[in-house]
Short mmCIF file of N, CA and C and ligand atoms in Angstrom, two decimals:
data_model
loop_
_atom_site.label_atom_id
_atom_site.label_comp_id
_atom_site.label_asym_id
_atom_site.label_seq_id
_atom_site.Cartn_x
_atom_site.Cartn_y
_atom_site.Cartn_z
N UNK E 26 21.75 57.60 -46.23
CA UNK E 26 22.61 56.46 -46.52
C UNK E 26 24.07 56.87 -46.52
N UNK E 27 24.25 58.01 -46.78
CA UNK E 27 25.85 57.98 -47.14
C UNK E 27 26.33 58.64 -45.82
N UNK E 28 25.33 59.29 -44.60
CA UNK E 28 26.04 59.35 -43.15
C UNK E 28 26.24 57.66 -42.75
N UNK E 29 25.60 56.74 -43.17
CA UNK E 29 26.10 55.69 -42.54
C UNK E 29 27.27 54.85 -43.36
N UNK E 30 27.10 55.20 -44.50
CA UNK E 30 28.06 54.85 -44.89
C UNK E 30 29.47 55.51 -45.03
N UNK E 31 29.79 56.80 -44.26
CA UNK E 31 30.56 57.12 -43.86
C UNK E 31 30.74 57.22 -42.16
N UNK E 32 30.05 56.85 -41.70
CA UNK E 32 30.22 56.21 -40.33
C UNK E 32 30.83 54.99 -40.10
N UNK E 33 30.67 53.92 -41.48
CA UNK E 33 31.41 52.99 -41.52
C UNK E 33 32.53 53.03 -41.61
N UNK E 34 33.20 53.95 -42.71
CA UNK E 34 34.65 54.26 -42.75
C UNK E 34 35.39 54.58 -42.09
N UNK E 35 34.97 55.54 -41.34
CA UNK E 35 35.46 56.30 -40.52
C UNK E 35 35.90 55.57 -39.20
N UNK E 36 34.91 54.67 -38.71
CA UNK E 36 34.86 53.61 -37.65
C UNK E 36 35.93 52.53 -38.13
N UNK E 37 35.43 52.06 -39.06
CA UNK E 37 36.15 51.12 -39.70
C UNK E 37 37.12 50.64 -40.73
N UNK E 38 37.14 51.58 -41.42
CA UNK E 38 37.76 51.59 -42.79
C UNK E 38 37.47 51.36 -43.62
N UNK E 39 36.60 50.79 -43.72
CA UNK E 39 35.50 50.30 -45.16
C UNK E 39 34.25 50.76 -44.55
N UNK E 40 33.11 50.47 -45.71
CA UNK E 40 31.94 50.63 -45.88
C UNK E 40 31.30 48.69 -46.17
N UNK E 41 29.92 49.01 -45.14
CA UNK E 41 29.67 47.02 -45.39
C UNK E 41 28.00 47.67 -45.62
N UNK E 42 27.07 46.97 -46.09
CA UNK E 42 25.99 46.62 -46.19
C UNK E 42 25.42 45.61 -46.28
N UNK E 43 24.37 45.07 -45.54
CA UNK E 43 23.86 44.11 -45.23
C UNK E 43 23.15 43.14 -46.68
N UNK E 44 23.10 41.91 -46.92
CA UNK E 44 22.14 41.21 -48.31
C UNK E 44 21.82 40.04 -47.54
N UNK E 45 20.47 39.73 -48.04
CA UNK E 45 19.90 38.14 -47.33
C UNK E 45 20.09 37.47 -48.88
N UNK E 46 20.70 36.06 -48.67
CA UNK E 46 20.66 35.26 -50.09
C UNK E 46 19.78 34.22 -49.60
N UNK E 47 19.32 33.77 -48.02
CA UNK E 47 18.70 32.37 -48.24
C UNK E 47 18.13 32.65 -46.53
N UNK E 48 16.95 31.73 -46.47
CA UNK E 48 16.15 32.11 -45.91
C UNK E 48 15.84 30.61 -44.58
N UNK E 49 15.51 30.19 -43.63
CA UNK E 49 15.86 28.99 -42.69
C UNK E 49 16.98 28.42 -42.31
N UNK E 50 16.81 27.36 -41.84
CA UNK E 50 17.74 26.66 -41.41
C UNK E 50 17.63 25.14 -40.76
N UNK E 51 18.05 24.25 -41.46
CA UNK E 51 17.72 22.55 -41.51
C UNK E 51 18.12 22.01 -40.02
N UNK E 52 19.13 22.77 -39.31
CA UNK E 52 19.34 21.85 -38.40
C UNK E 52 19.29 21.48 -36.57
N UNK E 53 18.60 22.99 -36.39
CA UNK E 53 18.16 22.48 -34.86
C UNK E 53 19.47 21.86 -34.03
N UNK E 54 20.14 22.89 -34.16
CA UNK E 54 20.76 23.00 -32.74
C UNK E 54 20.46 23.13 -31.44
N UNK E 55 20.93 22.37 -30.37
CA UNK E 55 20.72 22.43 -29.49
C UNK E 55 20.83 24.03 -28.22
N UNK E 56 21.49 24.65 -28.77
CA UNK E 56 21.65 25.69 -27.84
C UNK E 56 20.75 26.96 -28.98
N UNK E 57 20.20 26.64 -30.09
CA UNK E 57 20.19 27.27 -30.66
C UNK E 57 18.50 27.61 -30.33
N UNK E 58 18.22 29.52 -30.34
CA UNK E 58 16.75 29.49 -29.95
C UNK E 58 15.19 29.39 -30.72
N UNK E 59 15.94 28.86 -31.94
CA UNK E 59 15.02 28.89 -33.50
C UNK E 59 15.83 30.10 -34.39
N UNK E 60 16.09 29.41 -35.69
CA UNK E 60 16.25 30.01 -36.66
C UNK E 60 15.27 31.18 -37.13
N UNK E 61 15.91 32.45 -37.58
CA UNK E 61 14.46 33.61 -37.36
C UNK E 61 13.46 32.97 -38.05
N UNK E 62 14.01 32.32 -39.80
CA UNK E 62 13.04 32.46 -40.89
C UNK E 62 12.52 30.96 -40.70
N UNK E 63 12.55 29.98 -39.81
CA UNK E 63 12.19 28.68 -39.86
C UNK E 63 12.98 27.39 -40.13
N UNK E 64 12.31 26.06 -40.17
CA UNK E 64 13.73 25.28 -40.61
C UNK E 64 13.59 24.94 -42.04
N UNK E 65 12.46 25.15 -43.06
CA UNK E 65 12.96 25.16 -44.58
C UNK E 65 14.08 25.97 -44.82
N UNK E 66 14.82 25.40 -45.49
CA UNK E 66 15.79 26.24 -46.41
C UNK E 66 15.88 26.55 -47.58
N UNK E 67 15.77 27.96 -47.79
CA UNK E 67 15.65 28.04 -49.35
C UNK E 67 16.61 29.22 -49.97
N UNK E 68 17.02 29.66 -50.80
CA UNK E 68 17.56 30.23 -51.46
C UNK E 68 17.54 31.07 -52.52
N UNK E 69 17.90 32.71 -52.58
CA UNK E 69 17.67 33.21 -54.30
C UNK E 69 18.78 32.73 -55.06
N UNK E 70 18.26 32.83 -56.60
CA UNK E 70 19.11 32.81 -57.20
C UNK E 70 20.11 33.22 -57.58
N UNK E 71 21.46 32.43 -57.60
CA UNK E 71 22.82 33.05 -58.02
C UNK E 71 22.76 34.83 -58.63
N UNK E 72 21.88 34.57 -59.74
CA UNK E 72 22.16 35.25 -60.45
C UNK E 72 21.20 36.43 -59.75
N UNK E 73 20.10 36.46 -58.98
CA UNK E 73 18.98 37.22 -58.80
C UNK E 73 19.85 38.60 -57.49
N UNK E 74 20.97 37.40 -56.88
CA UNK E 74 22.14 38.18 -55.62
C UNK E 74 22.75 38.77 -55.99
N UNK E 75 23.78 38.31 -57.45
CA UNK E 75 24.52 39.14 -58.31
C UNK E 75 24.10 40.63 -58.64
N UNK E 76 22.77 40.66 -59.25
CA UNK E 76 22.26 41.58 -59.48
C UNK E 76 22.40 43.01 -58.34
N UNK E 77 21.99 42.38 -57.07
CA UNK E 77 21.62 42.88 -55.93
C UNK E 77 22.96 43.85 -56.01
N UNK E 78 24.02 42.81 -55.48
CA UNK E 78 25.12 42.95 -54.90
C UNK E 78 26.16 44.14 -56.09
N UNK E 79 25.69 44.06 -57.14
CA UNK E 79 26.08 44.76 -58.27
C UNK E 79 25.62 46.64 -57.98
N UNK E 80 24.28 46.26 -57.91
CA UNK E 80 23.47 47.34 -57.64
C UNK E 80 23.99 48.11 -56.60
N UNK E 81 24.53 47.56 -55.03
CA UNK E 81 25.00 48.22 -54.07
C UNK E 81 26.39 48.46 -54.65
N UNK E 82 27.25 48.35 -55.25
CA UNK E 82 28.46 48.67 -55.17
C UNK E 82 28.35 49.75 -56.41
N UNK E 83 27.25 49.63 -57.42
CA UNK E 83 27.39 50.70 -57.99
C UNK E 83 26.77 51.64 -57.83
N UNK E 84 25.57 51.69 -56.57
CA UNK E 84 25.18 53.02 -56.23
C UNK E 84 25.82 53.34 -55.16
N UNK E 85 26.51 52.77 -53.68
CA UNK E 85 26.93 53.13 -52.49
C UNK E 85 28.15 52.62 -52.51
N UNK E 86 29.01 52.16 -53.71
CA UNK E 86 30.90 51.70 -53.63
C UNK E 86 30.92 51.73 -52.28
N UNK E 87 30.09 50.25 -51.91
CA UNK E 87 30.66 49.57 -50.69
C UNK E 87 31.79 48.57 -50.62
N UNK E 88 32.73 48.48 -49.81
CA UNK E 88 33.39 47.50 -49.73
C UNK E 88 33.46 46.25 -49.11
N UNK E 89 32.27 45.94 -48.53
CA UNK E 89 31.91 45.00 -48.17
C UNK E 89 30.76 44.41 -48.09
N UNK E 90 29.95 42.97 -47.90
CA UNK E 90 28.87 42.67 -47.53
C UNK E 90 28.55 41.64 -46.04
N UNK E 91 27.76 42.72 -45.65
CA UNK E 91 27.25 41.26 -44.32
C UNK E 91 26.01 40.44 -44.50
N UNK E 92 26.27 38.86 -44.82
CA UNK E 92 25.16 38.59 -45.12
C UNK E 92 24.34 37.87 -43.93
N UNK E 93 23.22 38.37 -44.00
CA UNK E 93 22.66 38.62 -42.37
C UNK E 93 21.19 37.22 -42.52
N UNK E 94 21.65 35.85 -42.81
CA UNK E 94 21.01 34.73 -42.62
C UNK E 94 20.74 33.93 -41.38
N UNK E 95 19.90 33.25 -41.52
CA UNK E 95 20.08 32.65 -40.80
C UNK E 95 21.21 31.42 -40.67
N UNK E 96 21.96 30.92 -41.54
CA UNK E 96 22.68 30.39 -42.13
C UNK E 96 22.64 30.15 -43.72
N UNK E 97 24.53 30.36 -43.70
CA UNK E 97 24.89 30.02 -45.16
C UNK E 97 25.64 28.51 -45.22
N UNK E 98 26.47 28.44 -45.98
CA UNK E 98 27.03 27.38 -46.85
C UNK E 98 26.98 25.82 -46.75
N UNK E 99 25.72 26.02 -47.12
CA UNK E 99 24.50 24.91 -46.89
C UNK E 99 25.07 24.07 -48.23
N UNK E 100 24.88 25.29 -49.60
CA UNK E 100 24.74 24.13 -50.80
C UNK E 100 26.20 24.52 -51.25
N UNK E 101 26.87 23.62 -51.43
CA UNK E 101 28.35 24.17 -52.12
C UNK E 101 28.26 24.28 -53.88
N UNK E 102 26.97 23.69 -54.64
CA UNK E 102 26.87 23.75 -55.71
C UNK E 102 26.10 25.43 -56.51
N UNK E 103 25.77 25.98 -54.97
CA UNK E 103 25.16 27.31 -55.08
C UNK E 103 26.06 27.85 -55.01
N UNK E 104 27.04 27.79 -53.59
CA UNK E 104 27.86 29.06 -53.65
C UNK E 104 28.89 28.74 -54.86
N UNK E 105 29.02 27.56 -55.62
CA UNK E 105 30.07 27.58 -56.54
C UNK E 105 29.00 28.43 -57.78
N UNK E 106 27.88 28.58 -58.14
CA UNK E 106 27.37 28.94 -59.33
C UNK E 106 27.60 30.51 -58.68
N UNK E 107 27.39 31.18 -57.61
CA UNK E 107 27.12 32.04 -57.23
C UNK E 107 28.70 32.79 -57.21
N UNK E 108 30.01 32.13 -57.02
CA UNK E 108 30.64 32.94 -57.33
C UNK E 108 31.40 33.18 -58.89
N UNK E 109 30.71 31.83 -59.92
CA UNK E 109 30.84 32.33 -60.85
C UNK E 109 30.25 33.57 -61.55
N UNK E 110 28.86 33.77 -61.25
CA UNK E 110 28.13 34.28 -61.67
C UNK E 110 28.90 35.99 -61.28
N UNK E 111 29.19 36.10 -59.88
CA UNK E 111 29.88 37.41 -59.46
C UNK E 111 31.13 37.49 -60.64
N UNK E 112 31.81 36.55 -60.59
CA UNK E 112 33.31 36.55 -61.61
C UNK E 112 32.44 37.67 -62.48
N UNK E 113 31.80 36.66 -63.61
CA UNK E 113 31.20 37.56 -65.21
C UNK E 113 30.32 38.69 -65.10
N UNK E 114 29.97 38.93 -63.25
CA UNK E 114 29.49 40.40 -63.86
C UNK E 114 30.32 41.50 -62.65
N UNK E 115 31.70 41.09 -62.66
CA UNK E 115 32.82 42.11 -61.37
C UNK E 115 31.69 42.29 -61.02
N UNK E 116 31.11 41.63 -59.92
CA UNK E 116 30.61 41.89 -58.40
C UNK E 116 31.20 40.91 -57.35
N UNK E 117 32.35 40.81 -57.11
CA UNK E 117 32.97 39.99 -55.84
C UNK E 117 32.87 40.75 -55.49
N UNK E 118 32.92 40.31 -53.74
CA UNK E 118 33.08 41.56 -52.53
C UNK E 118 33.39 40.51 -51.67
N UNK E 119 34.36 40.95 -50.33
CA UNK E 119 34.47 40.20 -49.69
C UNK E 119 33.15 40.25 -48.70
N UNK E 120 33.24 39.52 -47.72
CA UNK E 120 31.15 39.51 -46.97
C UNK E 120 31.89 38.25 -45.55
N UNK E 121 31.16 39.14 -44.63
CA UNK E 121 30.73 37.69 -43.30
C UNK E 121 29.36 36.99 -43.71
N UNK E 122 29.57 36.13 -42.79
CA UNK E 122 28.01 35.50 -42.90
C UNK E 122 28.11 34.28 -41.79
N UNK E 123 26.84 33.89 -41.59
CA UNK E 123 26.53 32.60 -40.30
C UNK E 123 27.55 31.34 -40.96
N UNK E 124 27.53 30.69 -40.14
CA UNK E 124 28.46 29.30 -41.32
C UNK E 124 27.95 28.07 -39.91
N UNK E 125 27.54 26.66 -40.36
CA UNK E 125 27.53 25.73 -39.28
C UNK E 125 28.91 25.19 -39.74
N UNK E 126 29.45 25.06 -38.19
CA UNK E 126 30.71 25.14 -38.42
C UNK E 126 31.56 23.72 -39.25
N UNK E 127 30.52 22.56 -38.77
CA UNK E 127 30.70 21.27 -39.44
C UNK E 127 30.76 21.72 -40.63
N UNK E 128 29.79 22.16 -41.58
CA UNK E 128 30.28 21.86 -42.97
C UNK E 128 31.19 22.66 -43.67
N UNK E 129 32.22 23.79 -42.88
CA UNK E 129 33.40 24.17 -43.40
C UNK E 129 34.36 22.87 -44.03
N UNK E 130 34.82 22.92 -45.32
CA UNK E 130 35.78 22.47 -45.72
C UNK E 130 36.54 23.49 -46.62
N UNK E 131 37.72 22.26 -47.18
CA UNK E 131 38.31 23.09 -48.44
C UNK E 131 37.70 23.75 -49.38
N UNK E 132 36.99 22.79 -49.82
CA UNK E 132 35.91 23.20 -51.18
C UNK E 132 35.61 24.29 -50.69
N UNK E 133 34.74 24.22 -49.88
CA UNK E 133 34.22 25.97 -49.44
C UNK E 133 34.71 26.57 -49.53
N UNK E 134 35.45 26.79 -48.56
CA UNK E 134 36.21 27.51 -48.48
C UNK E 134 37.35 28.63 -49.57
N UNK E 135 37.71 27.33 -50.51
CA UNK E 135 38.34 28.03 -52.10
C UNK E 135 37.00 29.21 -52.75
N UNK E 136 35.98 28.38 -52.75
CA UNK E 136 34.80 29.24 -53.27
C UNK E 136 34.73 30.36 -52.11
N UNK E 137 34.45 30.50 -50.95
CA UNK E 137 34.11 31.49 -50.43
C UNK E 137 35.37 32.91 -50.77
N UNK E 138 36.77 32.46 -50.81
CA UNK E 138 37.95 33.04 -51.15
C UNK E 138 37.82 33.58 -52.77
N UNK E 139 37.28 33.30 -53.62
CA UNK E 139 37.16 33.67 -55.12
C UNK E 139 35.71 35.28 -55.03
N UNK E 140 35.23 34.97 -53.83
CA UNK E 140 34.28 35.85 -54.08
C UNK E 140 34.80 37.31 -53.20
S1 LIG Y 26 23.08 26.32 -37.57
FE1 LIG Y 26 22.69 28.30 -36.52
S2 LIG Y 26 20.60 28.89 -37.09
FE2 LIG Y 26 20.83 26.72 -37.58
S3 LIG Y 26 20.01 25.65 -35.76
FE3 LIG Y 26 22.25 25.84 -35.51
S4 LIG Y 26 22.56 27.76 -34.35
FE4 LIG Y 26 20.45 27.78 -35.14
#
């Protein structure tokens, strides 16, 4: 783990590791070739990711996360519990992730920026 995580640095400047928070995808796009995990969508809990995401930064002080879904920011009432939940236990990190591009807004967007 820590040759790749210094392969990251070195390449890149930071260190990223991958987290799944949610699992399908509702909407059947047209160019799209199937979502890996199906079209239910479901989700762990705020608090169950926190944990996760806690765990990697205090065993591998990564500086980043890629979150490798099939799509995110589905529920804005999740990612708002979800970056409180990071606030009270210092686990923000900044992170990519899938996004359909329609439901970018502000709201989100403030939340995705706090984490
Ligand atoms: S939002 Fe992404 S995963 Fe979902 S159907 Fe469209 S392209 Fe596929």
């Amino acid at each position: 783990m820590q040759q790749y995580l210094d392969f990251w640095r070195e390449h890149n400047g930071y260190a990223s590791l991958s987290i799944s928070v949610a699992r399908g995808c509702p909407y059947g796009c047209n160019w799209c070739q199937d979502s890996v995990h199906g079209q239910r969508f479901r989700q762990r809990s705020p608090q169950n990711v926190v944990a996760e995401v806690k765990t990697l930064m205090e065993t591998y002080q990564i500086d980043r996360l890629r979150v490798v879904d099939d799509v995110d920011g589905i529920d804005l009432e999740w990612f708002e519990a979800w970056a409180e939940a990071a606030e009270e236990q210092a686990a923000t990190l900044p992170f990519e992730a899938l996004y359909q591009v329609e439901r970018q807004d502000v709201p989100m967007m403030d939340i995705r920026d706090s984490l």
